[in-house]
mmCIF file of C-alpha atoms and ligand atoms in Angstrom:
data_model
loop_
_atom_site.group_PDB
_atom_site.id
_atom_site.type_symbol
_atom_site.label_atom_id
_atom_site.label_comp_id
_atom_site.label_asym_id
_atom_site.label_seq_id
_atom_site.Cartn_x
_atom_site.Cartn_y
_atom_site.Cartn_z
ATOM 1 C CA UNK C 24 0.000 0.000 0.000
ATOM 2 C CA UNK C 25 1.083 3.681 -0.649
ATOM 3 C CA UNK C 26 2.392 5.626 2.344
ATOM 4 C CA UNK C 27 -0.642 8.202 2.214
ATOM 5 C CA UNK C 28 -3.399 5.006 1.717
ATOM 6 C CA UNK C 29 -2.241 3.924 4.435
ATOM 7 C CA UNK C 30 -1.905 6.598 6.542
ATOM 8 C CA UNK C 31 -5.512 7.272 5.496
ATOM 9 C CA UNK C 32 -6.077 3.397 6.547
ATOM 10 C CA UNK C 33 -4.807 4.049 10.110
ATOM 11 C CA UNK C 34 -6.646 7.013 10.612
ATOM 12 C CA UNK C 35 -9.633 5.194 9.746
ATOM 13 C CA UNK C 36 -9.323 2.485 11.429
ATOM 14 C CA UNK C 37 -9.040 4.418 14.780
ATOM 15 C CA UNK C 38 -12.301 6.221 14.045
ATOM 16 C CA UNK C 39 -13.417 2.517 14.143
ATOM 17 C CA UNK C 40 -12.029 1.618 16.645
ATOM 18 C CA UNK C 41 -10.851 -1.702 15.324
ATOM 19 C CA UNK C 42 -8.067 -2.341 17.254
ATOM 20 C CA UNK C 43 -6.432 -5.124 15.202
ATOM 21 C CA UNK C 44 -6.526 -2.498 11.769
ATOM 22 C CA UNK C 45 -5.028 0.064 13.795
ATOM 23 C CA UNK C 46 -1.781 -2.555 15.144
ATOM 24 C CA UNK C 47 -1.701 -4.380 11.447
ATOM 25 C CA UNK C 48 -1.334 -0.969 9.786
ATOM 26 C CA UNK C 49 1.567 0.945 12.385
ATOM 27 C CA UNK C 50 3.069 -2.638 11.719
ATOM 28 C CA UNK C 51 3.141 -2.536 8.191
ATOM 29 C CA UNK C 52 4.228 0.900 8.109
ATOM 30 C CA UNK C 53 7.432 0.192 9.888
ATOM 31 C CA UNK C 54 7.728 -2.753 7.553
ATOM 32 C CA UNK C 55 7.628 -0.208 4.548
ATOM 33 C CA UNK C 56 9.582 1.961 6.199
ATOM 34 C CA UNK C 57 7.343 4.984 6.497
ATOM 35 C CA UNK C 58 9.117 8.113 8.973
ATOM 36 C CA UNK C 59 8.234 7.581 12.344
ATOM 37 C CA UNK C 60 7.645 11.011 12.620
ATOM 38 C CA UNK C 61 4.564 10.695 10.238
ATOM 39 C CA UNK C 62 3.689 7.390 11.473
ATOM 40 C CA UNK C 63 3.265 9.326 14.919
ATOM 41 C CA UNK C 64 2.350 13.074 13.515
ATOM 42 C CA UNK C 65 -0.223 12.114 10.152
ATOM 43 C CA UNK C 66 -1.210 8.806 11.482
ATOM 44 C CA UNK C 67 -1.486 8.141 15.468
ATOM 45 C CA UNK C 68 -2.051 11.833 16.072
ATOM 46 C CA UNK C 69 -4.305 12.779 13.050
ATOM 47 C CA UNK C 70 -6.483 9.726 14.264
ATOM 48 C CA UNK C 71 -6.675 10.407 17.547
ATOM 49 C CA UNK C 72 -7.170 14.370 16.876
ATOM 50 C CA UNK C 73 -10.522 13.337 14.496
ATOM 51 C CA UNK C 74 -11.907 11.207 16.706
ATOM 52 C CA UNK C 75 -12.138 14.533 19.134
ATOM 53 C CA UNK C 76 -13.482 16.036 16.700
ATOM 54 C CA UNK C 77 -16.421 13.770 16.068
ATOM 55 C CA UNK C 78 -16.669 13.770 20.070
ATOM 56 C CA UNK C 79 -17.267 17.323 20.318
ATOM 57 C CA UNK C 80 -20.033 17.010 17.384
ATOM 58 C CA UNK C 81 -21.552 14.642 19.442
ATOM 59 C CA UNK C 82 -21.107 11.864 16.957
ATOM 60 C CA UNK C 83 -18.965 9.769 19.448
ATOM 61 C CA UNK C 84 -19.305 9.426 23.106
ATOM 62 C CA UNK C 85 -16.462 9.644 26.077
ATOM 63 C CA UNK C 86 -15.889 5.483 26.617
ATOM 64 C CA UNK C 87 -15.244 5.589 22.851
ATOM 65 C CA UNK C 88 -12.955 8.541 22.975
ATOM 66 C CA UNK C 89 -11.225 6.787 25.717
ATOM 67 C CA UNK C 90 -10.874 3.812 23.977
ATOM 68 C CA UNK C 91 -9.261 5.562 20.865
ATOM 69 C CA UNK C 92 -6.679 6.975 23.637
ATOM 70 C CA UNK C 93 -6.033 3.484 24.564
ATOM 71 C CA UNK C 94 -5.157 1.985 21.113
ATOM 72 C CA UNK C 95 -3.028 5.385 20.228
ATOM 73 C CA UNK C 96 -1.267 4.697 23.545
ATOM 74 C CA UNK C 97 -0.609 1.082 23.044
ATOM 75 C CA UNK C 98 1.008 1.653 19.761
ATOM 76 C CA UNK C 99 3.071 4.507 20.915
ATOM 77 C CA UNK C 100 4.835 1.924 23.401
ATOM 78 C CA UNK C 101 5.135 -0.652 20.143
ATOM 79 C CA UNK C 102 7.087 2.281 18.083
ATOM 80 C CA UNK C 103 9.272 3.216 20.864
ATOM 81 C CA UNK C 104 11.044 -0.041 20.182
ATOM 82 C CA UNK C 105 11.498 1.561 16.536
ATOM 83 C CA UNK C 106 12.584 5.280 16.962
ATOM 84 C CA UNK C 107 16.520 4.930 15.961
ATOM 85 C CA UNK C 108 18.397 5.117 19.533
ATOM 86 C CA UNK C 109 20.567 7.731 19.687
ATOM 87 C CA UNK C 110 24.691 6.329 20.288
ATOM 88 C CA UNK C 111 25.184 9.645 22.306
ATOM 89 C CA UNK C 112 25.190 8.345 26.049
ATOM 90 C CA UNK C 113 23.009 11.530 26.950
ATOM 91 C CA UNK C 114 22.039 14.929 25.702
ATOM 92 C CA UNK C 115 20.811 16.345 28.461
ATOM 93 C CA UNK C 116 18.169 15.588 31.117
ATOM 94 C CA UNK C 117 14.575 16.574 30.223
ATOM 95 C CA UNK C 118 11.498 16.518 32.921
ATOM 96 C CA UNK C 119 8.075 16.495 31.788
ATOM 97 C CA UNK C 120 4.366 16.250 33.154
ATOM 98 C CA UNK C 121 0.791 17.501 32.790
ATOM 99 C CA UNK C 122 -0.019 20.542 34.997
ATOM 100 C CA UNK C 123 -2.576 20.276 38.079
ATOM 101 C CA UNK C 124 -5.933 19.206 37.066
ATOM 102 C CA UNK C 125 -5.538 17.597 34.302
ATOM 103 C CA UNK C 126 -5.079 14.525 33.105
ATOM 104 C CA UNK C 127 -4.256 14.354 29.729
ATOM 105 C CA UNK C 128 -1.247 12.269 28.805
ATOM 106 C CA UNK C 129 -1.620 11.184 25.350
ATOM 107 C CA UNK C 130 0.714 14.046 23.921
ATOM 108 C CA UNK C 131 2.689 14.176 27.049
ATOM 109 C CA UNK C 132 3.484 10.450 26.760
ATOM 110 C CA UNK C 133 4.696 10.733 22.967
ATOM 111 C CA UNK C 134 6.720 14.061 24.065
ATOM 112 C CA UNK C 135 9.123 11.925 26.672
ATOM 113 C CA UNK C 136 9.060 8.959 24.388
ATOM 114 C CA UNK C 137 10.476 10.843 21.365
ATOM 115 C CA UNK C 138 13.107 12.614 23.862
ATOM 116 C CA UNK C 139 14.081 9.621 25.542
ATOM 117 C CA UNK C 140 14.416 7.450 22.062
ATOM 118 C CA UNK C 141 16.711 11.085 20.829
ATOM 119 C CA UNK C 142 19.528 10.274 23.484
ATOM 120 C CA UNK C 143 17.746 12.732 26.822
ATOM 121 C CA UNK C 144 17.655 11.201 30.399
ATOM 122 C CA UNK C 145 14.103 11.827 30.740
ATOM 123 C CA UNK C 146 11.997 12.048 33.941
ATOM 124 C CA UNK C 147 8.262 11.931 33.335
ATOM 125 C CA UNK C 148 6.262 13.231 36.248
ATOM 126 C CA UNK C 149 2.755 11.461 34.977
ATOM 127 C CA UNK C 150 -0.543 13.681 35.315
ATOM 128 C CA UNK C 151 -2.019 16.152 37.544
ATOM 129 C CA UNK C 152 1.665 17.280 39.169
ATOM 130 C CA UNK C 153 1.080 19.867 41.473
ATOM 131 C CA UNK C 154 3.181 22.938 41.004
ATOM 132 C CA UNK C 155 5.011 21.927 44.588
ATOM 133 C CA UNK C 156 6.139 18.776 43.045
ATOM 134 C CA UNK C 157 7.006 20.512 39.934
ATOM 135 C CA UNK C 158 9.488 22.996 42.151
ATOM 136 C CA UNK C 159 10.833 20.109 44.472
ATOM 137 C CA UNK C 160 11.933 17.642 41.433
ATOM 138 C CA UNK C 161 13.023 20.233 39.130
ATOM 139 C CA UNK C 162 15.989 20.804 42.988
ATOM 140 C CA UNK C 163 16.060 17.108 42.831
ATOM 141 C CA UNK C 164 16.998 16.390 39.802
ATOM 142 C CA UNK C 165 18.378 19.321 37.876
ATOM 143 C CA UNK C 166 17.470 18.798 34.511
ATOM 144 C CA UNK C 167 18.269 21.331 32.275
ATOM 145 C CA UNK C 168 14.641 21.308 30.025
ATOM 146 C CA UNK C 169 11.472 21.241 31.561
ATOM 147 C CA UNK C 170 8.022 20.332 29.165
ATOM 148 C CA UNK C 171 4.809 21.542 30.943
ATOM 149 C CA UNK C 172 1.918 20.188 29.111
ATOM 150 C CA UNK C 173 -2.134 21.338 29.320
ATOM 151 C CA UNK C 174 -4.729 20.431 27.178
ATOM 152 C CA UNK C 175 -7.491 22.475 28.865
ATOM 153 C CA UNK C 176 -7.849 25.841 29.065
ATOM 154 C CA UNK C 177 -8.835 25.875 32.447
ATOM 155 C CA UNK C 178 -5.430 24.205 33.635
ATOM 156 C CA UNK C 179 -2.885 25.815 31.310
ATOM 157 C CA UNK C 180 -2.738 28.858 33.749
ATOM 158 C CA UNK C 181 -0.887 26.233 36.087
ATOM 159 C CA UNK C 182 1.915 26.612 33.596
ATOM 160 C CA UNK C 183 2.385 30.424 34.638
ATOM 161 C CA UNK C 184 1.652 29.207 37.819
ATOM 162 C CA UNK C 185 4.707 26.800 37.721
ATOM 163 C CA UNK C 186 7.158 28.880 36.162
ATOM 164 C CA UNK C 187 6.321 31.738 38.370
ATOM 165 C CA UNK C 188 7.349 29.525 41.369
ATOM 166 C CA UNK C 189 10.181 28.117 40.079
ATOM 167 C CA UNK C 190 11.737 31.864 39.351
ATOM 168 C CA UNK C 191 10.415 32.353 42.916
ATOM 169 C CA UNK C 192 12.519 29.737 44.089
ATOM 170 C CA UNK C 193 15.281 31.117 42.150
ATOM 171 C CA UNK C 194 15.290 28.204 39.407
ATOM 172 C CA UNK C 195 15.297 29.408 36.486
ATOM 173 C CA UNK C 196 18.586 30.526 35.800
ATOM 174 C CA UNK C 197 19.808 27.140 34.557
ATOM 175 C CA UNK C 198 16.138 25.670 33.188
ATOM 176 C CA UNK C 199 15.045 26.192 29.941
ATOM 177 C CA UNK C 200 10.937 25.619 29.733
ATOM 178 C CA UNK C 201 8.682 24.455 27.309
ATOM 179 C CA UNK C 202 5.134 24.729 27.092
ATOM 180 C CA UNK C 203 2.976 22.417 24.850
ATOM 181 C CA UNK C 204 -0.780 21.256 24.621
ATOM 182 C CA UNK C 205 -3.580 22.392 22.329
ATOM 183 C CA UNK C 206 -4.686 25.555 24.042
ATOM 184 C CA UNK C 207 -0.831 26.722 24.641
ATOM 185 C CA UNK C 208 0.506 29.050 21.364
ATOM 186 C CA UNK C 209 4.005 31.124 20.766
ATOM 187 C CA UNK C 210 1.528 33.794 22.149
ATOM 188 C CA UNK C 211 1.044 32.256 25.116
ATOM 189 C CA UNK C 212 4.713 30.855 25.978
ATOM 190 C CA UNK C 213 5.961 34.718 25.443
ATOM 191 C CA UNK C 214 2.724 35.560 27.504
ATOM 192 C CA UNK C 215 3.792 33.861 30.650
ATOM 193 C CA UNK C 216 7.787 34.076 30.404
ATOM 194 C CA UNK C 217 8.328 30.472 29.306
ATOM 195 C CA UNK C 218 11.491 29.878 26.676
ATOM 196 C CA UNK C 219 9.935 28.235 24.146
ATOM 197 C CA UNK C 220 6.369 27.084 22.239
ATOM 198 C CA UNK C 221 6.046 23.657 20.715
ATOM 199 C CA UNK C 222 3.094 22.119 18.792
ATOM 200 C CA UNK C 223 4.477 18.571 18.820
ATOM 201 C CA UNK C 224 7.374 16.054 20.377
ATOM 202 C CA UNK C 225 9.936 17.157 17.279
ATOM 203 C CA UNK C 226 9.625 20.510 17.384
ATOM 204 C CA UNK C 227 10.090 20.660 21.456
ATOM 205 C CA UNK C 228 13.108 18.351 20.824
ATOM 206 C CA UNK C 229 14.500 20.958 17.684
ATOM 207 C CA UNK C 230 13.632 23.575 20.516
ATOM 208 C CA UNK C 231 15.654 21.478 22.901
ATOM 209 C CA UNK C 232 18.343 21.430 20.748
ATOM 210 C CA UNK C 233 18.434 25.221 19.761
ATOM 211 C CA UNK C 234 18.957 25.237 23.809
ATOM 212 C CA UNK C 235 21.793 22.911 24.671
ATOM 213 C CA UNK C 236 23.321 23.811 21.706
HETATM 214 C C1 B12 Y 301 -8.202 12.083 24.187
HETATM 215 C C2 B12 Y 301 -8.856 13.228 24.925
HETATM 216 C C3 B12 Y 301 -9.318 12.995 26.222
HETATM 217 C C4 B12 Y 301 -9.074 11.678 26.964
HETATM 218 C C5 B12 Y 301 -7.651 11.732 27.548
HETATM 219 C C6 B12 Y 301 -7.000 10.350 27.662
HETATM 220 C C7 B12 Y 301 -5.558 10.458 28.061
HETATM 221 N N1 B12 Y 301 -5.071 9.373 28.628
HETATM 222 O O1 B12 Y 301 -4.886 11.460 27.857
HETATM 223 C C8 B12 Y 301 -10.182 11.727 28.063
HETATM 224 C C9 B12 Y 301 -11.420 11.105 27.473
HETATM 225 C C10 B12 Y 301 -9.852 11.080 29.402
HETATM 226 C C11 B12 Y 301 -10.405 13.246 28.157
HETATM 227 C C12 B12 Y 301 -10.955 13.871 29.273
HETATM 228 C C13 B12 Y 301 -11.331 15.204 29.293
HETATM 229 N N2 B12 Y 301 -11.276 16.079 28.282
HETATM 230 CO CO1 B12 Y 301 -10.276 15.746 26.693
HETATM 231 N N3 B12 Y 301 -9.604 15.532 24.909
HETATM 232 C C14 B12 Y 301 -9.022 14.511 24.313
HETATM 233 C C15 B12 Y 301 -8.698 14.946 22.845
HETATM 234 C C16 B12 Y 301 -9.789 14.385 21.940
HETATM 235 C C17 B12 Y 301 -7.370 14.493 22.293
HETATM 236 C C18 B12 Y 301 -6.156 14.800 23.149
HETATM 237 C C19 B12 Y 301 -5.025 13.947 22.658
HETATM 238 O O2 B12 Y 301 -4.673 12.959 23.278
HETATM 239 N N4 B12 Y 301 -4.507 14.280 21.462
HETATM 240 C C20 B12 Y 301 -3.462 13.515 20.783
HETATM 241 C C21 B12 Y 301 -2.108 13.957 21.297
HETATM 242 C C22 B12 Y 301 -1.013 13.147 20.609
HETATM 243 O O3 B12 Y 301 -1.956 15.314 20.951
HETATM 244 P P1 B12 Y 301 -1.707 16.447 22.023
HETATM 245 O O4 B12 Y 301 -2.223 16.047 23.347
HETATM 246 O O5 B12 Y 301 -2.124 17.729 21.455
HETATM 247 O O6 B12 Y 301 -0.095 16.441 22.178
HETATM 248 C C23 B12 Y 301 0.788 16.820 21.135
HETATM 249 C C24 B12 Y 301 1.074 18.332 21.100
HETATM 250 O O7 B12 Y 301 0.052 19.140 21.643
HETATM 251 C C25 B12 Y 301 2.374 18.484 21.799
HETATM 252 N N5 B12 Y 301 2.433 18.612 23.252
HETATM 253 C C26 B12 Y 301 1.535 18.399 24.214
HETATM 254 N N6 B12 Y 301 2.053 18.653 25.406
HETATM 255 C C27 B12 Y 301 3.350 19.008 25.213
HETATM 256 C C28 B12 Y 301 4.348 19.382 26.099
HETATM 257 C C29 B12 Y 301 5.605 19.700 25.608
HETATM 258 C C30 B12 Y 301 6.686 20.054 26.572
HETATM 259 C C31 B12 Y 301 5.856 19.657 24.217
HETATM 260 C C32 B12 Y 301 7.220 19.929 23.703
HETATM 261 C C33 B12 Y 301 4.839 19.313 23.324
HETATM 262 C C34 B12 Y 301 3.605 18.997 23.834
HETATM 263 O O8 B12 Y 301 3.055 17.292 21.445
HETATM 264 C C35 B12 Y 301 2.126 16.194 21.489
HETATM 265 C C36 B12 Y 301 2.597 15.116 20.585
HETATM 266 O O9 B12 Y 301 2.901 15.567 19.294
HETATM 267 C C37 B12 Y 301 -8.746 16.508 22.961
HETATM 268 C C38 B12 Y 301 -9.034 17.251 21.647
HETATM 269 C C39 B12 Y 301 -7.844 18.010 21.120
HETATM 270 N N7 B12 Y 301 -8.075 18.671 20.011
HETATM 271 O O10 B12 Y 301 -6.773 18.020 21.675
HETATM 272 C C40 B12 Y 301 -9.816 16.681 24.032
HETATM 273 C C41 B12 Y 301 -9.860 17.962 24.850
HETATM 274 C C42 B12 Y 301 -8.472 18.437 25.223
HETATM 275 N N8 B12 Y 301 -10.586 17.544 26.125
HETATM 276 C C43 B12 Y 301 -11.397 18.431 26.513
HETATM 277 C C44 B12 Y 301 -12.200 18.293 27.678
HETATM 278 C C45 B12 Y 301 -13.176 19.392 27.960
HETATM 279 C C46 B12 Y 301 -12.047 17.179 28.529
HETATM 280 C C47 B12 Y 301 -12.812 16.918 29.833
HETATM 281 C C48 B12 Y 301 -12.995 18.122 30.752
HETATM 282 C C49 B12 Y 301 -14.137 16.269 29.409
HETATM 283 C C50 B12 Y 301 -15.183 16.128 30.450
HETATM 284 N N9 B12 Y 301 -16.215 16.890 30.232
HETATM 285 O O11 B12 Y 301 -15.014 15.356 31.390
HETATM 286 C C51 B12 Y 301 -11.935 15.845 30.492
HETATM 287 C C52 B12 Y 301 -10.819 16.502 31.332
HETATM 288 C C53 B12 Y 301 -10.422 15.771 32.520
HETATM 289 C C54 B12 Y 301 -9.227 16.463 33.164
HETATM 290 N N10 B12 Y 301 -9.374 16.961 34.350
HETATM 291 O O12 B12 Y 301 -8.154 16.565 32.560
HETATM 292 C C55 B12 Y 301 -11.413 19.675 25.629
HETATM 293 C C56 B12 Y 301 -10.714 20.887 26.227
HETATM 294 C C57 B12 Y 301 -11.485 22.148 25.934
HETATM 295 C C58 B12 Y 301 -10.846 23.336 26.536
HETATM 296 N N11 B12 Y 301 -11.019 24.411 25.857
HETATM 297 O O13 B12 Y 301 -10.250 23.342 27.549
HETATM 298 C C59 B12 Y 301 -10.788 19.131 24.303
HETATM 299 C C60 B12 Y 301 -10.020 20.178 23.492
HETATM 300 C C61 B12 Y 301 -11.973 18.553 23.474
HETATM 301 C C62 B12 Y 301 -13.076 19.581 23.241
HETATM 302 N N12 B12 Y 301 -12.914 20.527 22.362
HETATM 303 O O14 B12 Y 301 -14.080 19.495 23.877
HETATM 304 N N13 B12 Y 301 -10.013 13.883 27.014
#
């Protein structure tokens, strides 16, 4: 099959829901060689995205949507065994997790996935992190770039509210941040003092980069 047919065929198969089309088609594209970042950005993203779409119409309902989370997720894990490892020991160290009150993880998930398979030593601090544990990891463990993700309006305040107290705790001298999520924008990121803006995992890594140098 063509890259875009199939591409198309993933996509489709996740509005269905059909589990076993949505496996058989990542697996054939990584037989026929298709970029990961498309496999991940055109096909498990797209997918996912539509089916949101169709849930805010009304034409799907939230066990579905979850469901559709579920398969994306799955297959994320199966392609991490395919990103190209990265011979450089490490690049850096790289903290990431989903400010307070939500729980979206999707996006988050494929962020530390694509930085950990690039050659970072990532620490993922799952959903819902309160901006205290935010402040006392970041001492902890020092990493030099810190992803804040929100998918909500309502929560992505939290990411001013976490930079603010890291500068409070005098922090932010040696931590680049980066803010991602649908509602978040360049706008936004300039907005509330973060370093950088990125709409998906490779452009916060190419932001990453611009960073460490
Ligand atoms: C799947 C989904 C869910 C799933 C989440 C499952 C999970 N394990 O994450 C479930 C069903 C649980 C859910 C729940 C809710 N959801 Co929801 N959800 C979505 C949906 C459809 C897709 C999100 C997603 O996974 N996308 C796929 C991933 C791969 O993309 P992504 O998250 O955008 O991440 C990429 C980039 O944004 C970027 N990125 C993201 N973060 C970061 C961070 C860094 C550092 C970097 C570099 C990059 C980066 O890189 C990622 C990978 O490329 C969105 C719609 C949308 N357009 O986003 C709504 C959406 C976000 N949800 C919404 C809502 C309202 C809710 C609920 C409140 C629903 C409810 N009434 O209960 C709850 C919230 C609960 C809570 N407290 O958090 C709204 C938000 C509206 C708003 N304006 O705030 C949306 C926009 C849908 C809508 N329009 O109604 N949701």
């Amino acid at each position: 099959m063509v890259e875009k047919d199939l591409l198309k065929t993933l996509v489709d198969s996740i509005q269905r829901l059909d589990e076993s089309q949505v496996n058989g088609s990542v697996k054939m594209a990584i037989d026929q060689g298709v970029a990961i970042t498309r496999l991940i950005n055109e096909g498990l993203t797209a997918g996912l995205r539509k089916l949101g779409e169709r849930f805010e119409r009304g034409e799907v309902f939230l066990p579905e949507l979850m469901k559709g989370a579920m398969i994306v997720q799955q297959n994320m894990k199966e392609l991490e065994t395919h990103i190209e490892k990265d011979e450089i020991q490490t690049k850096g160290k790289f903290m990431i997790g989903t400010v307070a009150n939500d729980i979206h993880d999707v996006g988050k998930n494929i962020v530390a996935t694509v930085f950990s398979a690039s050659g970072y030593e990532v620490t993922d601090l799952g959903i819902d992190v309160s901006t205290e544990t935010f402040v006392a990891k970041v001492k902890e463990k020092k990493p030099q770039i810190l992803g804040l993700s929100s998918l909500l309006t309502t929560t992505m305040t939290n990411q001013r509210v976490v930079i603010e107290a890291l500068e409070a705790e005098g922090l932010r001298k040696d931590l680049k941040i980066i803010v991602g999520g649908a509602p978040a924008s360049p706008a936004w990121a300039e907005k509330i003092d973060a370093d950088a803006y990125a709409e998906d995992a490779f452009s916060g890594l190419r932001e990453a980069e611009k960073f460490l140098g």
